[in-house]
Tab-separated table of C-alpha atoms in Angstrom:
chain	number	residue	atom	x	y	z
A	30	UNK	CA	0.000	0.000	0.000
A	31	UNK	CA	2.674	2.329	0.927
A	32	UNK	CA	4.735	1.486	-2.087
A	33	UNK	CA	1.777	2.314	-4.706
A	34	UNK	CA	1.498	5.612	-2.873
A	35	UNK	CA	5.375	6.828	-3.297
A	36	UNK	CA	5.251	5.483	-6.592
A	37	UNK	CA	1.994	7.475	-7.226
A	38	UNK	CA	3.790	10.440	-5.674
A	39	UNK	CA	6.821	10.068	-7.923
A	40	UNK	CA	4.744	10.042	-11.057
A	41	UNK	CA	2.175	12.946	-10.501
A	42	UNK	CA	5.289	15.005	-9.278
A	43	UNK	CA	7.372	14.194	-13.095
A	44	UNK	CA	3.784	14.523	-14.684
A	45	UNK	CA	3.262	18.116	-13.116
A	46	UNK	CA	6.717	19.109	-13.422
A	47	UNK	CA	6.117	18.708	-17.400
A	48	UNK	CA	3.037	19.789	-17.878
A	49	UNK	CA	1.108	16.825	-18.031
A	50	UNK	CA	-0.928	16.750	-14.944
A	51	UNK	CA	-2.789	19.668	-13.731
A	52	UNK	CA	-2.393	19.947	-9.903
A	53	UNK	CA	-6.174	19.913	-9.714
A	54	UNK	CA	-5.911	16.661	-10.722
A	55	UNK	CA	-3.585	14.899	-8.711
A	56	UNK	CA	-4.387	12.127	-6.266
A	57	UNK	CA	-2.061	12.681	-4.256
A	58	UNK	CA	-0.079	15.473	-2.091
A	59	UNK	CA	3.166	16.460	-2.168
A	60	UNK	CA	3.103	18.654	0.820
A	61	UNK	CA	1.889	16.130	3.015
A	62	UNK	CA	2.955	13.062	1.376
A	63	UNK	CA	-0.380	11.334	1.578
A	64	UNK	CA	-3.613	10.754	-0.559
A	65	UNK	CA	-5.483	13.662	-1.353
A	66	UNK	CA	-8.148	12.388	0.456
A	67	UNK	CA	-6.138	11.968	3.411
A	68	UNK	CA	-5.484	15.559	4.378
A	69	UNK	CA	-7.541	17.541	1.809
A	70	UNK	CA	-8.956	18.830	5.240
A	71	UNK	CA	-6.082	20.537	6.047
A	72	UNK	CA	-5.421	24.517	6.104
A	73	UNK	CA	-2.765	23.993	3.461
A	74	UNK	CA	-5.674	22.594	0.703
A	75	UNK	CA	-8.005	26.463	1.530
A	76	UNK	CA	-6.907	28.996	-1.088
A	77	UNK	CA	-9.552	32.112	-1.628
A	78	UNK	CA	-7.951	33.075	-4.777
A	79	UNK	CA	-8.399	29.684	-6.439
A	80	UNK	CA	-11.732	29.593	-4.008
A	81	UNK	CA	-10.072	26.102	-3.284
A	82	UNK	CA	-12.525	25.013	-0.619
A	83	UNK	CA	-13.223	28.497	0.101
A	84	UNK	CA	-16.299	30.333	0.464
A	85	UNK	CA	-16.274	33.498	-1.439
A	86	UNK	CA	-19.795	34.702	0.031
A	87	UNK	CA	-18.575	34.286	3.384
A	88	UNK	CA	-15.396	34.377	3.388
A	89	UNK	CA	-14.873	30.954	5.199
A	90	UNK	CA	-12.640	27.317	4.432
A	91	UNK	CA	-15.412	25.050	3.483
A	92	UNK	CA	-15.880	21.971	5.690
A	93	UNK	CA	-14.891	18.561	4.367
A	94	UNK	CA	-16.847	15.326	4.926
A	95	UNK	CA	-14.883	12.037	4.037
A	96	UNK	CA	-16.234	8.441	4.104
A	97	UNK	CA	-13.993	5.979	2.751
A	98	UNK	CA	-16.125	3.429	3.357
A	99	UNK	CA	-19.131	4.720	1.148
A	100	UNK	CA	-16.104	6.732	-1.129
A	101	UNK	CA	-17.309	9.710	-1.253
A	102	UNK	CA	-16.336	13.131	-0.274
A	103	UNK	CA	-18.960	16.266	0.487
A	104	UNK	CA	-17.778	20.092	0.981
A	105	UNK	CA	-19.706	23.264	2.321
A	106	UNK	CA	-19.493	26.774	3.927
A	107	UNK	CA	-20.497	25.993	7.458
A	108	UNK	CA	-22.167	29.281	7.942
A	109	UNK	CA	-24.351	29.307	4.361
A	110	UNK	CA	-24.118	25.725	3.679
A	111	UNK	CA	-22.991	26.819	-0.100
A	112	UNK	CA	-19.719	27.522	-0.926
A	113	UNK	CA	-19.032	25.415	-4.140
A	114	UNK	CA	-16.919	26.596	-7.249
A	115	UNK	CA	-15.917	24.543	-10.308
A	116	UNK	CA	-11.877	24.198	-8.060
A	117	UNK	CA	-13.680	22.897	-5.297
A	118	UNK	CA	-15.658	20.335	-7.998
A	119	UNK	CA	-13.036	19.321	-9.024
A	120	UNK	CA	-11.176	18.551	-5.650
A	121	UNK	CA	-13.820	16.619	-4.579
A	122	UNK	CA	-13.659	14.848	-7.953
A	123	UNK	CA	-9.976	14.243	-7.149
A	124	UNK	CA	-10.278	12.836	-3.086
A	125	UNK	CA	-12.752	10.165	-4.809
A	126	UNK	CA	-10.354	8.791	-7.546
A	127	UNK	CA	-7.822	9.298	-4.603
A	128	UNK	CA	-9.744	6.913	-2.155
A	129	UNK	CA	-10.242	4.395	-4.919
A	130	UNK	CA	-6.782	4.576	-5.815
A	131	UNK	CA	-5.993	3.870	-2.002
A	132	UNK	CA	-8.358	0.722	-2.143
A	133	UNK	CA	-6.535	-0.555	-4.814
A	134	UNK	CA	-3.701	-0.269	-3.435
């Protein structure tokens, strides 16, 4: 399991370096080493500019849900219970290819 994610590290980080990969679309994260899914709660994944799990009516990080078991991942403001943009689509799009990419690992 741990191999498949270095190796999927490895490649995403050659595949962004050269333009191939979007960083939208990775499964994985190079900050924290991990599957997207893994820590897209974090402070480090909230970016207002890209409105990145952000808000931009409220001005607040969006609150992540995770289930791994069902494979699914859910994000909204927790003050309007909006808060979605097509980068935050597409995040969410990303931590569910990332958890099946974990389960076949």
């Amino acid at each position: 399991m741990i191999a498949m994610l270095i190796a999927t590290l490895a490649e995403e980080d050659h595949a962004e370096d050269d333009g191939f990969l979007a960083p939208d679309d990775r499964l994985t994260c190079h900050v924290h080493g991990r599957w997207i899914h893994q820590c897209v709660s974090s402070p480090v994944h909230v970016n207002p500019v890209t409105r990145h799990r952000w808000c931009r009516g409220c001005d607040t990080p969006l609150g992540v849900v995770v289930d791994e078991f069902a494979g699914d991942v859910a994000m909204c403001c927790p003050r309007c219970g909006r808060g979605g943009s097509t980068a935050t689509a597409r995040l969410i799009a990303a931590c569910r290819a990332s958890i099946e990419a974990h389960r076949a690992a």
